[in-house]
Short mmCIF file of C-alpha atoms and ligand atoms in Angstrom, two decimals:
data_model
loop_
_atom_site.label_atom_id
_atom_site.label_comp_id
_atom_site.label_asym_id
_atom_site.label_seq_id
_atom_site.Cartn_x
_atom_site.Cartn_y
_atom_site.Cartn_z
CA MET V 1 -53.01 13.47 54.63
CA ALA V 2 -56.56 12.19 54.31
CA GLY V 3 -55.42 9.51 51.90
CA GLN V 4 -52.66 8.44 54.24
CA SER V 5 -54.90 8.06 57.23
CA GLU V 6 -57.31 6.07 55.10
CA MET V 7 -54.57 3.73 54.03
CA THR V 8 -53.31 3.10 57.52
CA SER V 9 -56.75 2.71 59.10
CA PRO V 10 -57.39 -0.95 59.94
CA VAL V 11 -59.42 -2.96 57.47
CA PRO V 12 -62.65 -4.16 59.09
CA VAL V 13 -62.42 -7.90 59.60
CA ARG V 14 -65.50 -10.00 58.95
CA GLY V 15 -67.16 -11.28 62.11
CA SER V 16 -65.32 -8.94 64.50
CA LYS V 17 -68.42 -7.31 65.95
CA PRO V 18 -66.80 -6.01 69.14
CA GLY V 19 -64.19 -4.28 66.98
CA ALA V 20 -66.88 -2.51 64.96
CA LYS V 21 -68.64 -1.43 68.13
CA ARG V 22 -65.43 -0.06 69.55
CA ALA V 23 -64.77 1.85 66.32
CA ARG V 24 -68.24 3.42 66.50
CA ALA V 25 -67.74 4.43 70.10
CA ARG V 26 -64.39 5.95 69.21
CA ARG V 27 -65.98 7.95 66.40
CA ARG V 28 -68.55 9.34 68.86
CA VAL V 29 -65.81 10.44 71.20
CA ASP V 30 -63.94 12.06 68.30
CA LEU V 31 -67.05 13.99 67.33
CA LEU V 32 -67.56 15.16 70.89
CA ILE V 33 -64.00 16.41 71.12
CA ALA V 34 -64.30 18.10 67.71
CA SER V 35 -67.30 20.13 68.86
CA ALA V 36 -65.99 20.79 72.36
CA LEU V 37 -62.60 22.04 71.23
CA PRO V 38 -63.69 25.42 69.79
CA VAL V 39 -65.87 26.07 72.84
CA LEU V 40 -62.94 25.26 75.11
CA ILE V 41 -60.60 27.53 73.16
CA LEU V 42 -63.10 30.40 73.29
CA ALA V 43 -63.58 29.92 77.02
CA VAL V 44 -59.85 29.93 77.75
CA TRP V 45 -59.40 32.93 75.46
CA GLN V 46 -62.18 34.85 77.22
CA THR V 47 -60.83 33.99 80.67
CA VAL V 48 -57.27 34.95 79.84
CA GLY V 49 -58.53 38.35 78.66
CA SER V 50 -61.01 38.91 81.48
CA ILE V 51 -58.53 38.34 84.32
CA GLY V 52 -56.16 40.76 82.63
CA LEU V 53 -53.48 38.27 81.71
CA VAL V 54 -53.25 39.71 78.19
CA GLU V 55 -53.65 43.35 77.17
CA SER V 56 -56.91 43.77 75.21
CA MET V 57 -55.14 45.95 72.66
CA PHE V 58 -52.90 43.00 71.97
CA LEU V 59 -55.61 40.35 71.98
CA PRO V 60 -59.23 41.41 72.55
CA THR V 61 -61.56 38.88 74.14
CA PRO V 62 -64.26 37.17 72.05
CA TRP V 63 -66.91 39.23 73.80
CA GLN V 64 -65.13 42.49 72.90
CA ILE V 65 -65.03 41.33 69.28
CA VAL V 66 -68.78 40.65 69.36
CA LYS V 67 -69.34 44.14 70.77
CA GLY V 68 -67.14 45.66 68.08
CA PHE V 69 -69.14 43.79 65.47
CA ARG V 70 -72.39 45.15 66.90
CA GLU V 71 -71.01 48.66 66.95
CA LEU V 72 -70.17 48.53 63.24
CA ALA V 73 -73.35 46.69 62.31
CA VAL V 74 -75.66 49.15 64.04
CA THR V 75 -74.31 52.14 62.14
CA GLY V 76 -74.44 50.13 58.91
CA GLU V 77 -70.80 50.97 58.34
CA LEU V 78 -69.80 47.31 58.24
CA PHE V 79 -72.21 46.40 55.46
CA GLN V 80 -71.11 49.41 53.47
CA HIS V 81 -67.51 48.16 53.63
CA ILE V 82 -68.55 44.62 52.75
CA GLY V 83 -70.60 45.89 49.81
CA ILE V 84 -67.71 47.94 48.45
CA SER V 85 -65.28 45.03 48.83
CA LEU V 86 -67.65 42.59 47.17
CA GLY V 87 -68.17 45.05 44.31
CA ARG V 88 -64.45 45.40 43.73
CA ALA V 89 -63.88 41.67 43.85
CA ALA V 90 -66.78 41.12 41.44
CA VAL V 91 -65.56 43.67 38.89
CA GLY V 92 -61.95 42.48 39.12
CA PHE V 93 -62.99 38.84 38.85
CA SER V 94 -65.26 39.54 35.87
CA VAL V 95 -62.58 41.44 33.97
CA GLY V 96 -59.80 38.93 34.70
CA GLY V 97 -62.06 35.91 34.32
CA ALA V 98 -63.51 37.03 30.99
CA ALA V 99 -60.07 37.74 29.56
CA ALA V 100 -58.83 34.37 30.82
CA PHE V 101 -61.84 32.56 29.37
CA VAL V 102 -61.34 34.08 25.93
CA MET V 103 -57.61 33.36 25.93
CA GLY V 104 -58.12 29.85 27.28
CA ILE V 105 -60.57 29.10 24.49
CA TRP V 106 -58.15 30.48 21.94
CA THR V 107 -55.12 28.48 23.08
CA GLY V 108 -57.33 25.47 23.76
CA PHE V 109 -58.62 25.30 20.22
CA SER V 110 -55.50 26.35 18.36
CA ARG V 111 -52.23 24.48 18.68
CA ARG V 112 -50.47 27.45 17.10
CA ALA V 113 -51.91 29.90 19.61
CA GLU V 114 -50.82 27.55 22.38
CA ASP V 115 -47.26 27.38 21.05
CA MET V 116 -47.08 31.16 20.69
CA ILE V 117 -48.82 32.39 23.81
CA ASP V 118 -48.86 29.72 26.48
CA PRO V 119 -45.12 29.82 27.39
CA SER V 120 -45.34 33.55 28.20
CA VAL V 121 -48.45 33.02 30.28
CA GLN V 122 -46.74 30.28 32.23
CA TRP V 123 -43.86 32.67 33.01
CA LEU V 124 -46.18 35.46 34.13
CA ARG V 125 -48.11 33.02 36.28
CA MET V 126 -45.10 32.54 38.51
CA ILE V 127 -44.97 36.20 39.56
CA PRO V 128 -46.58 36.57 43.00
CA ASN V 129 -49.47 38.99 43.18
CA LEU V 130 -47.86 40.92 46.03
CA ALA V 131 -44.81 41.66 43.91
CA ILE V 132 -46.70 43.53 41.21
CA GLY V 133 -48.83 45.54 43.65
CA PRO V 134 -46.31 48.37 44.03
CA LEU V 135 -45.78 48.49 40.25
CA ILE V 136 -49.47 48.84 39.57
CA ILE V 137 -49.72 51.57 42.20
CA LEU V 138 -46.81 53.30 40.44
CA TRP V 139 -48.60 53.17 37.11
CA PHE V 140 -52.18 53.79 38.13
CA GLY V 141 -51.86 55.49 41.51
CA PHE V 142 -54.08 54.75 44.49
CA SER V 143 -57.07 54.63 42.20
CA GLU V 144 -59.97 52.25 41.87
CA THR V 145 -58.41 51.09 38.60
CA SER V 146 -55.28 49.78 40.25
CA LYS V 147 -57.28 47.78 42.79
CA ILE V 148 -59.34 46.17 40.08
CA ILE V 149 -56.24 45.37 38.05
CA ILE V 150 -54.60 43.65 41.01
CA ILE V 151 -57.70 41.51 41.50
CA ALA V 152 -58.12 40.84 37.78
CA VAL V 153 -54.52 39.68 37.43
CA GLY V 154 -54.94 37.30 40.35
CA SER V 155 -58.13 35.75 39.03
CA PHE V 156 -56.82 35.38 35.48
CA PHE V 157 -54.59 32.32 35.77
CA PRO V 158 -56.81 29.64 37.33
CA ILE V 159 -59.57 30.28 34.80
CA TYR V 160 -57.13 30.42 31.91
CA ILE V 161 -55.46 27.13 32.81
CA ASN V 162 -58.70 25.29 33.51
CA THR V 163 -60.45 26.53 30.37
CA PHE V 164 -57.49 25.30 28.35
CA LEU V 165 -57.45 21.93 30.13
CA GLY V 166 -61.22 21.57 29.79
CA ILE V 167 -61.09 22.02 26.04
CA ARG V 168 -58.21 19.60 25.70
CA SER V 169 -60.00 16.96 27.76
CA VAL V 170 -62.91 16.56 25.32
CA ASP V 171 -63.40 12.84 24.63
CA ASN V 172 -62.32 11.99 21.09
CA LYS V 173 -65.05 9.33 20.87
CA LEU V 174 -67.72 11.96 21.48
CA TYR V 175 -65.99 14.26 19.02
CA GLU V 176 -66.46 11.54 16.42
CA VAL V 177 -70.14 11.37 17.33
CA SER V 178 -70.42 15.11 16.75
CA ARG V 179 -68.87 14.61 13.30
CA VAL V 180 -71.20 11.75 12.44
CA LEU V 181 -74.17 13.88 13.51
CA SER V 182 -72.80 16.73 11.34
CA PHE V 183 -72.53 19.34 14.08
CA ASN V 184 -71.22 22.65 12.72
CA SER V 185 -68.39 24.41 14.59
CA PHE V 186 -70.78 26.46 16.69
CA GLN V 187 -72.73 23.38 17.73
CA GLN V 188 -69.51 21.53 18.46
CA VAL V 189 -68.55 24.25 20.94
CA ARG V 190 -71.98 24.64 22.46
CA ARG V 191 -73.03 21.01 22.62
CA LEU V 192 -69.73 19.19 23.07
CA VAL V 193 -66.83 21.36 24.19
CA LEU V 194 -68.59 23.57 26.72
CA PRO V 195 -70.49 20.81 28.54
CA SER V 196 -67.51 18.49 28.70
CA SER V 197 -65.23 21.24 29.98
CA LEU V 198 -67.76 22.57 32.49
CA PRO V 199 -66.28 20.60 35.42
CA HIS V 200 -62.88 22.16 34.71
CA LEU V 201 -64.41 25.60 34.20
CA LEU V 202 -66.21 25.54 37.53
CA LEU V 203 -63.04 24.45 39.30
CA GLY V 204 -61.26 27.39 37.65
CA VAL V 205 -63.99 29.76 38.80
CA ARG V 206 -63.73 28.48 42.36
CA LEU V 207 -59.97 28.89 42.48
CA SER V 208 -60.21 32.30 40.85
CA LEU V 209 -62.83 33.57 43.27
CA ALA V 210 -60.64 32.53 46.18
CA ILE V 211 -57.65 34.31 44.68
CA SER V 212 -59.59 37.45 43.85
CA TRP V 213 -60.80 37.57 47.44
CA LEU V 214 -57.18 37.31 48.64
CA SER V 215 -56.00 39.90 46.12
CA LEU V 216 -58.69 42.20 47.41
CA VAL V 217 -56.98 42.27 50.81
CA VAL V 218 -53.70 43.15 49.14
CA ALA V 219 -55.35 45.88 47.07
CA GLU V 220 -57.24 47.40 49.97
CA LEU V 221 -54.35 47.25 52.40
CA ILE V 222 -52.09 49.09 49.96
CA GLY V 223 -54.35 52.10 49.92
CA ALA V 224 -58.08 52.54 50.12
CA SER V 225 -60.56 54.75 51.94
CA SER V 226 -63.25 52.08 52.09
CA GLY V 227 -63.73 48.33 52.04
CA VAL V 228 -63.03 45.60 54.56
CA GLY V 229 -59.28 45.80 53.96
CA HIS V 230 -59.38 49.51 54.74
CA LEU V 231 -61.42 48.76 57.85
CA ILE V 232 -58.69 46.42 59.11
CA LEU V 233 -55.89 48.87 58.38
CA TYR V 234 -57.75 51.81 59.90
CA ALA V 235 -58.67 49.86 63.01
CA SER V 236 -55.11 48.70 63.59
CA GLN V 237 -53.77 52.22 63.19
CA ASN V 238 -56.27 53.38 65.82
CA ALA V 239 -55.50 50.57 68.24
CA ARG V 240 -58.93 49.02 67.78
CA THR V 241 -57.73 45.43 67.63
CA ASP V 242 -61.27 44.16 68.19
CA LEU V 243 -62.30 45.71 64.86
CA VAL V 244 -59.28 44.15 63.16
CA PHE V 245 -60.65 40.80 64.26
CA VAL V 246 -64.11 41.75 62.97
CA GLY V 247 -62.60 42.50 59.55
CA VAL V 248 -60.64 39.26 59.47
CA ILE V 249 -63.69 37.20 60.42
CA VAL V 250 -65.79 38.98 57.78
CA PHE V 251 -63.22 38.08 55.13
CA ALA V 252 -63.35 34.44 56.18
CA VAL V 253 -67.16 34.23 56.35
CA VAL V 254 -67.88 36.02 53.07
CA GLY V 255 -65.14 34.04 51.30
CA LYS V 256 -66.57 30.77 52.52
CA ALA V 257 -70.11 31.81 51.55
CA VAL V 258 -69.07 32.61 47.99
CA ASP V 259 -67.20 29.32 47.74
CA SER V 260 -70.22 27.41 49.01
CA LEU V 261 -72.38 29.06 46.37
CA VAL V 262 -70.08 27.91 43.58
CA ARG V 263 -69.97 24.42 45.06
CA TYR V 264 -73.74 24.39 45.10
CA LEU V 265 -73.83 25.32 41.40
CA ASP V 266 -71.20 22.66 40.83
CA ARG V 267 -73.43 19.95 42.29
CA LYS V 268 -76.49 21.26 40.48
CA TRP V 269 -74.97 21.56 37.02
CA LEU V 270 -72.80 18.46 37.17
CA LYS V 271 -75.33 15.98 38.48
CA TRP V 272 -74.92 14.00 35.26
CA ARG V 273 -71.37 13.13 36.27
CA ASP V 274 -70.68 9.57 37.23
CA GLY V 275 -67.60 10.11 39.31
CA TYR V 276 -66.35 9.04 42.71
CA ARG V 277 -68.17 11.10 45.30
CA GLY V 278 -66.16 10.12 48.36
CA MET W 1 -50.07 -0.93 10.31
CA GLN W 2 -52.32 -2.47 7.70
CA ALA W 3 -55.68 -3.65 9.02
CA LEU W 4 -57.48 -4.26 5.74
CA HIS W 5 -56.30 -5.54 2.40
CA ASN W 6 -57.85 -5.76 -1.02
CA ILE W 7 -61.45 -5.05 -0.07
CA GLU W 8 -63.76 -4.71 -3.02
CA LEU W 9 -67.46 -4.31 -2.37
CA ASP W 10 -70.16 -2.79 -4.53
CA VAL W 11 -73.30 -1.98 -2.61
CA GLN W 12 -76.53 -1.18 -4.44
CA GLU W 13 -79.00 1.31 -3.10
CA GLY W 14 -81.46 -0.34 -0.71
CA GLU W 15 -79.29 -3.38 -0.03
CA PHE W 16 -78.92 -4.93 3.41
CA ILE W 17 -75.33 -6.07 3.71
CA THR W 18 -74.24 -8.03 6.76
CA VAL W 19 -70.55 -8.34 7.51
CA ILE W 20 -69.21 -11.13 9.70
CA GLY W 21 -65.69 -12.03 10.67
CA PRO W 22 -63.53 -12.87 13.66
CA SER W 23 -62.67 -10.26 16.29
CA GLY W 24 -59.93 -7.90 15.18
CA CYS W 25 -60.29 -8.64 11.45
CA GLY W 26 -61.06 -5.02 10.65
CA LYS W 27 -64.86 -4.82 10.60
CA SER W 28 -64.96 -1.59 12.59
CA THR W 29 -62.15 -0.17 10.50
CA LEU W 30 -64.05 -0.95 7.31
CA LEU W 31 -67.17 0.83 8.58
CA ARG W 32 -65.16 3.83 9.74
CA ILE W 33 -63.64 4.19 6.31
CA VAL W 34 -67.05 4.02 4.63
CA ALA W 35 -68.37 6.59 7.13
CA GLY W 36 -65.53 8.96 6.30
CA LEU W 37 -64.16 8.92 9.85
CA ASP W 38 -60.84 7.40 8.78
CA LEU W 39 -59.30 9.09 5.79
CA GLU W 40 -55.88 7.45 5.95
CA PHE W 41 -56.28 4.54 3.59
CA GLN W 42 -55.32 3.53 0.08
CA GLY W 43 -58.00 3.04 -2.49
CA SER W 44 -61.32 4.72 -3.06
CA VAL W 45 -64.70 4.75 -1.40
CA THR W 46 -67.49 6.38 -3.34
CA LEU W 47 -71.12 7.18 -2.75
CA ASP W 48 -73.11 7.85 -5.94
CA GLY W 49 -69.79 7.93 -7.78
CA ARG W 50 -68.41 10.73 -5.61
CA PRO W 51 -65.54 10.03 -3.18
CA ILE W 52 -66.46 10.24 0.48
CA GLY W 53 -64.74 13.28 1.99
CA GLY W 54 -65.96 12.96 5.55
CA PRO W 55 -68.93 12.07 7.71
CA GLY W 56 -72.27 13.47 6.71
CA ILE W 57 -75.88 13.49 7.77
CA ASP W 58 -76.78 11.12 4.90
CA LYS W 59 -74.55 8.43 6.47
CA GLY W 60 -75.79 7.28 9.86
CA PHE W 61 -73.35 5.49 12.15
CA ILE W 62 -74.04 3.36 15.18
CA PHE W 63 -70.82 2.78 17.09
CA GLN W 64 -69.88 -0.47 18.78
CA GLU W 65 -70.27 1.31 22.15
CA PRO W 66 -73.17 3.68 22.91
CA ARG W 67 -71.17 6.95 23.02
CA LEU W 68 -73.93 9.05 24.56
CA PHE W 69 -73.42 12.61 25.79
CA PRO W 70 -73.31 12.05 29.57
CA TRP W 71 -74.76 15.50 30.33
CA LEU W 72 -77.90 14.97 28.25
CA THR W 73 -81.00 12.98 29.17
CA VAL W 74 -82.15 10.10 26.98
CA GLU W 75 -84.53 12.23 24.91
CA LYS W 76 -82.01 15.03 24.49
CA ASN W 77 -79.34 12.53 23.47
CA ILE W 78 -81.62 11.27 20.73
CA ALA W 79 -82.47 14.79 19.58
CA ALA W 80 -78.85 16.03 20.03
CA ASP W 81 -78.58 19.13 17.84
CA LEU W 82 -82.29 19.14 16.98
CA SER W 83 -84.62 21.02 19.27
CA LEU W 84 -87.26 19.09 21.19
CA ARG W 85 -89.40 22.23 21.14
CA SER W 86 -90.15 21.51 17.50
CA SER W 87 -93.33 19.42 17.55
CA GLU W 88 -92.09 17.37 14.59
CA VAL W 89 -88.89 16.38 16.42
CA ARG W 90 -90.81 15.81 19.65
CA ARG W 91 -93.20 13.41 17.94
CA LYS W 92 -90.46 11.46 16.18
CA VAL W 93 -88.36 11.20 19.36
CA ASP W 94 -91.34 9.90 21.33
CA GLU W 95 -92.06 7.39 18.59
CA LEU W 96 -88.47 6.16 18.60
CA ILE W 97 -88.32 5.91 22.38
CA GLU W 98 -91.34 3.65 22.23
CA LEU W 99 -89.85 1.70 19.33
CA VAL W 100 -86.64 0.94 21.23
CA ARG W 101 -88.72 0.21 24.36
CA LEU W 102 -87.36 2.94 26.61
CA THR W 103 -90.65 4.55 27.58
CA GLY W 104 -90.33 5.94 31.10
CA PHE W 105 -86.63 6.67 30.72
CA GLU W 106 -86.97 9.86 28.66
CA LYS W 107 -85.51 12.00 31.44
CA ALA W 108 -82.85 9.54 32.65
CA TYR W 109 -79.15 10.33 32.36
CA PRO W 110 -76.79 7.84 30.65
CA LYS W 111 -75.20 6.92 33.98
CA GLU W 112 -78.59 5.53 35.04
CA LEU W 113 -78.88 3.20 32.03
CA SER W 114 -77.67 -0.34 31.50
CA GLY W 115 -75.29 -1.01 28.62
CA GLY W 116 -78.07 -2.41 26.43
CA MET W 117 -80.39 0.49 27.18
CA ALA W 118 -77.68 3.01 26.33
CA GLN W 119 -77.05 1.21 23.05
CA ARG W 120 -80.76 1.42 22.18
CA VAL W 121 -80.61 5.19 22.78
CA SER W 122 -77.74 5.47 20.32
CA ILE W 123 -79.73 3.40 17.80
CA ALA W 124 -82.69 5.76 18.18
CA ARG W 125 -80.36 8.73 17.72
CA ALA W 126 -79.17 7.38 14.38
CA LEU W 127 -82.69 6.43 13.23
CA LEU W 128 -84.08 9.91 13.96
CA ARG W 129 -81.89 11.34 11.20
CA ASN W 130 -83.38 8.95 8.66
CA PRO W 131 -80.09 8.54 6.75
CA ARG W 132 -79.77 7.09 3.24
CA VAL W 133 -77.01 4.77 4.38
CA LEU W 134 -76.91 3.33 7.87
CA LEU W 135 -73.65 1.82 9.13
CA LEU W 136 -74.08 -0.39 12.17
CA ASP W 137 -71.15 -1.78 14.16
CA GLU W 138 -72.38 -4.78 16.20
CA PRO W 139 -75.32 -2.69 17.39
CA PHE W 140 -77.17 -5.48 19.18
CA GLY W 141 -74.12 -7.03 20.86
CA ALA W 142 -75.13 -5.89 24.35
CA LEU W 143 -78.80 -6.92 24.12
CA ASP W 144 -80.54 -9.99 25.52
CA ALA W 145 -82.10 -12.49 23.09
CA PHE W 146 -85.64 -11.05 23.30
CA THR W 147 -84.72 -7.38 22.94
CA ARG W 148 -82.32 -8.36 20.21
CA ALA W 149 -85.05 -10.16 18.23
CA HIS W 150 -87.30 -7.13 18.66
CA MET W 151 -84.61 -4.71 17.47
CA GLN W 152 -83.95 -6.94 14.45
CA GLU W 153 -87.62 -6.70 13.50
CA VAL W 154 -87.52 -2.92 14.00
CA LEU W 155 -84.52 -2.60 11.74
CA LEU W 156 -86.02 -4.81 9.03
CA ASP W 157 -89.22 -2.79 9.19
CA ILE W 158 -87.34 0.48 8.72
CA TRP W 159 -85.33 -1.02 5.88
CA GLN W 160 -88.44 -2.22 4.06
CA ARG W 161 -90.37 1.00 4.62
CA ASN W 162 -87.63 3.57 3.90
CA GLY W 163 -85.34 1.63 1.60
CA THR W 164 -82.34 2.62 3.74
CA THR W 165 -79.11 1.02 2.60
CA MET W 166 -77.72 -0.96 5.52
CA ILE W 167 -74.19 -2.14 6.23
CA PHE W 168 -74.45 -4.21 9.38
CA VAL W 169 -71.45 -5.69 11.19
CA THR W 170 -72.04 -8.63 13.49
CA HIS W 171 -70.32 -11.74 14.77
CA ASP W 172 -73.58 -13.67 15.03
CA ILE W 173 -74.19 -15.92 12.00
CA ASP W 174 -77.92 -16.25 12.76
CA GLU W 175 -78.26 -12.49 12.81
CA ALA W 176 -76.33 -12.11 9.58
CA VAL W 177 -78.54 -14.63 7.78
CA PHE W 178 -81.75 -13.30 9.31
CA LEU W 179 -81.14 -9.69 8.27
CA GLY W 180 -78.93 -9.56 5.21
CA ASN W 181 -79.69 -9.91 1.56
CA ARG W 182 -75.94 -10.33 1.12
CA ILE W 183 -73.37 -11.64 3.59
CA VAL W 184 -69.75 -10.59 3.44
CA ILE W 185 -67.38 -12.92 5.28
CA LEU W 186 -64.07 -11.41 6.34
CA LYS W 187 -60.95 -13.20 7.47
CA SER W 188 -58.19 -11.68 9.55
CA ARG W 189 -54.51 -10.86 9.16
CA PRO W 190 -54.73 -9.24 6.76
CA GLY W 191 -58.43 -8.40 6.79
CA GLU W 192 -59.70 -9.65 3.47
CA ILE W 193 -63.03 -10.63 1.98
CA ARG W 194 -63.24 -14.43 1.97
CA ALA W 195 -66.69 -14.80 0.51
CA LYS W 196 -69.78 -12.89 -0.51
CA MET W 197 -73.02 -14.84 -0.39
CA ASN W 198 -76.46 -13.84 -1.60
CA VAL W 199 -79.22 -14.71 0.82
CA ASP W 200 -82.18 -15.66 -1.32
CA LEU W 201 -84.60 -16.30 1.51
CA PRO W 202 -87.89 -14.39 1.36
CA HIS W 203 -89.00 -12.14 4.21
CA PRO W 204 -90.36 -12.65 6.80
CA ARG W 205 -87.68 -15.19 7.65
CA LYS W 206 -88.14 -17.73 10.37
CA LYS W 207 -85.07 -18.94 12.19
CA VAL W 208 -86.64 -22.38 12.71
CA ASN W 209 -87.39 -22.93 8.98
CA SER W 210 -85.39 -25.65 7.31
CA SER W 211 -84.40 -23.34 4.42
CA PHE W 212 -83.01 -20.88 6.97
CA GLN W 213 -81.09 -23.64 8.71
CA THR W 214 -79.75 -24.98 5.42
CA PHE W 215 -78.44 -21.56 4.51
CA ARG W 216 -76.99 -21.10 7.97
CA TYR W 217 -75.00 -24.33 7.49
CA GLN W 218 -73.70 -23.05 4.18
CA VAL W 219 -72.38 -19.91 5.85
CA LEU W 220 -70.94 -21.94 8.69
CA SER W 221 -69.10 -24.24 6.32
CA GLU W 222 -67.76 -21.17 4.52
CA PHE W 223 -66.44 -20.06 7.89
CA GLU W 224 -64.80 -23.42 8.44
CA LYS W 225 -63.19 -23.13 5.02
CA VAL W 226 -61.80 -19.81 6.22
CA ASP W 227 -60.30 -21.57 9.20
CA GLU W 228 -58.80 -24.28 6.99
CA LEU W 229 -57.33 -21.66 4.70
CA ASN W 230 -55.80 -19.86 7.65
CA TRP W 231 -54.30 -23.13 8.83
CA GLY W 232 -53.12 -23.99 5.35
CA GLU W 233 -51.46 -20.62 4.85
CA SER W 234 -49.58 -20.65 8.09
CA GLY W 235 -48.65 -24.29 7.50
CA ALA W 236 -47.22 -23.46 4.08
CA GLY W 237 -45.30 -20.55 5.56
CA ILE W 238 -43.39 -22.64 8.05
N1 ATP U 1 -56.59 3.29 16.21
C1 ATP U 1 -55.93 2.20 15.80
N2 ATP U 1 -54.59 2.27 15.56
C2 ATP U 1 -53.91 1.19 15.15
N3 ATP U 1 -54.46 -0.01 14.93
C3 ATP U 1 -55.77 -0.14 15.15
C4 ATP U 1 -56.58 0.94 15.59
N4 ATP U 1 -57.84 0.50 15.71
C5 ATP U 1 -57.82 -0.78 15.38
N5 ATP U 1 -56.59 -1.19 15.03
C6 ATP U 1 -56.20 -2.53 14.56
O1 ATP U 1 -56.92 -2.81 13.41
C7 ATP U 1 -57.36 -4.16 13.41
C8 ATP U 1 -58.84 -4.23 13.15
O2 ATP U 1 -59.52 -3.59 14.22
P1 ATP U 1 -61.10 -3.45 14.20
O3 ATP U 1 -61.47 -2.60 15.38
O4 ATP U 1 -61.52 -2.96 12.88
O5 ATP U 1 -61.55 -4.95 14.44
P2 ATP U 1 -63.03 -5.55 14.50
O6 ATP U 1 -63.12 -6.51 13.36
O7 ATP U 1 -64.02 -4.47 14.56
O8 ATP U 1 -63.00 -6.38 15.86
P3 ATP U 1 -64.16 -6.59 16.93
O9 ATP U 1 -65.08 -7.64 16.38
O10 ATP U 1 -63.43 -7.09 18.13
O11 ATP U 1 -64.81 -5.27 17.15
C9 ATP U 1 -56.98 -4.74 14.76
O12 ATP U 1 -55.93 -5.66 14.54
C10 ATP U 1 -56.52 -3.60 15.59
O13 ATP U 1 -55.39 -3.97 16.31
MG1 MG U 2 -65.22 -3.72 16.01
#
């Protein structure tokens, strides 16, 4: 979509100063609308709830949600749930990501391993995470293990695919340099393959983290006695819709924070890259 | 496809061979074969009587393009697999950075360098290893006249001090005469040796000397003979 709008936007014509001025003014208006819109929505939402147009059990007002948030925050219950959820996501991501990394390196380096293993992986990749949830519950029960497996499975594929791609994208010209400089295999991996596949790897990590965060919801909704997913389920069963909203917002905020962290590392570690930065 | 044909060249230890020839005649290919990077060829290439099985630390190679690791700074590119924490490596790297006139750019990334600067980094990287044989593929092609003259002096100095065997590809006749103690002239399609000429000019050579100019004309006329031969061959073929 962004590309399309860029293509159709008028090309600035040399010497058309009034046109440029008008474009600037338009951008200012756009910005104003962009920041006013959420405020407007919140105001309408609050009003609709306050005058009793909509049942608060159906749609709580923003203020009720804030109060619900404070209620959970004061007792510390909220942060306990967030901590537990983050812990699960971290363990699941680590297990799935590590396995994916090892397998990606294996199939990346060995054509034979690729021919033997990759087709099966591509098949398994197409199975939606939700579909295997019940199976894993059947095999492992409503245990911590099954939650971690669900998350691990979800975070496996992006890292696997991107590790593989990263290794295969090593520049042959630099590979020749490594041969001329007599790098041994270990040095070739450490000084050539890993750095040149780092951009791919970080992309894989980002995608995987997002998926493990989503899988966490699945895992915790299926059956848990703690965690943000449990909080949402419990609140909805007890007609506390305001707390459901609190849980949903927490998922969004924490997810975005984790993603921003990885993007920060991305910029820090890849500052040597000479690519288009938009 | 056959790029080279019937190449026979015997290089003595400590020689400075310069190779000139038109673009696409197979100069890079020849160097790659000597380096052990290309193993699909007919014939034999030996070093000390042993066939070359692959690249090695005793054979330095400076590629036609810089080929730096984009994620490493200038000094780390030069050190590559050697650790800059070793004081010996540190000292040599600093020396080389000064030698190739890149002082102040130690911490710069390749994307911040000009083409000529990047090429000087790759030259320093090869020199750090102090190889027995140094293969250079148009290493000074991207340099301005002054930097080029300086780098030529640097190379001659290293050759005279260390006795490194040099095989130096260029398309600049002046450069070939200035540096080499033997010039190999290639012709294209198929890439063959047209002439080998000994350069019996004493060092230090001066490009403005009449003996230098006389020799330069000899090489040039050899080149023109190459052109005539090419014409003659295609003429006879039709
Ligand atoms: N990887 C390759 N595969 C097939 N043919 C190649 C390959 N590399 C080079 N050639 C061919 O081999 C011939 C010699 O190429 P080479 O790069 O050795 O030329 P060169 O003398 O170094 O030219 P230049 O002065 O432009 O660098 C060319 O005709 C080219 O088309
Ligand atoms: Mg070449």
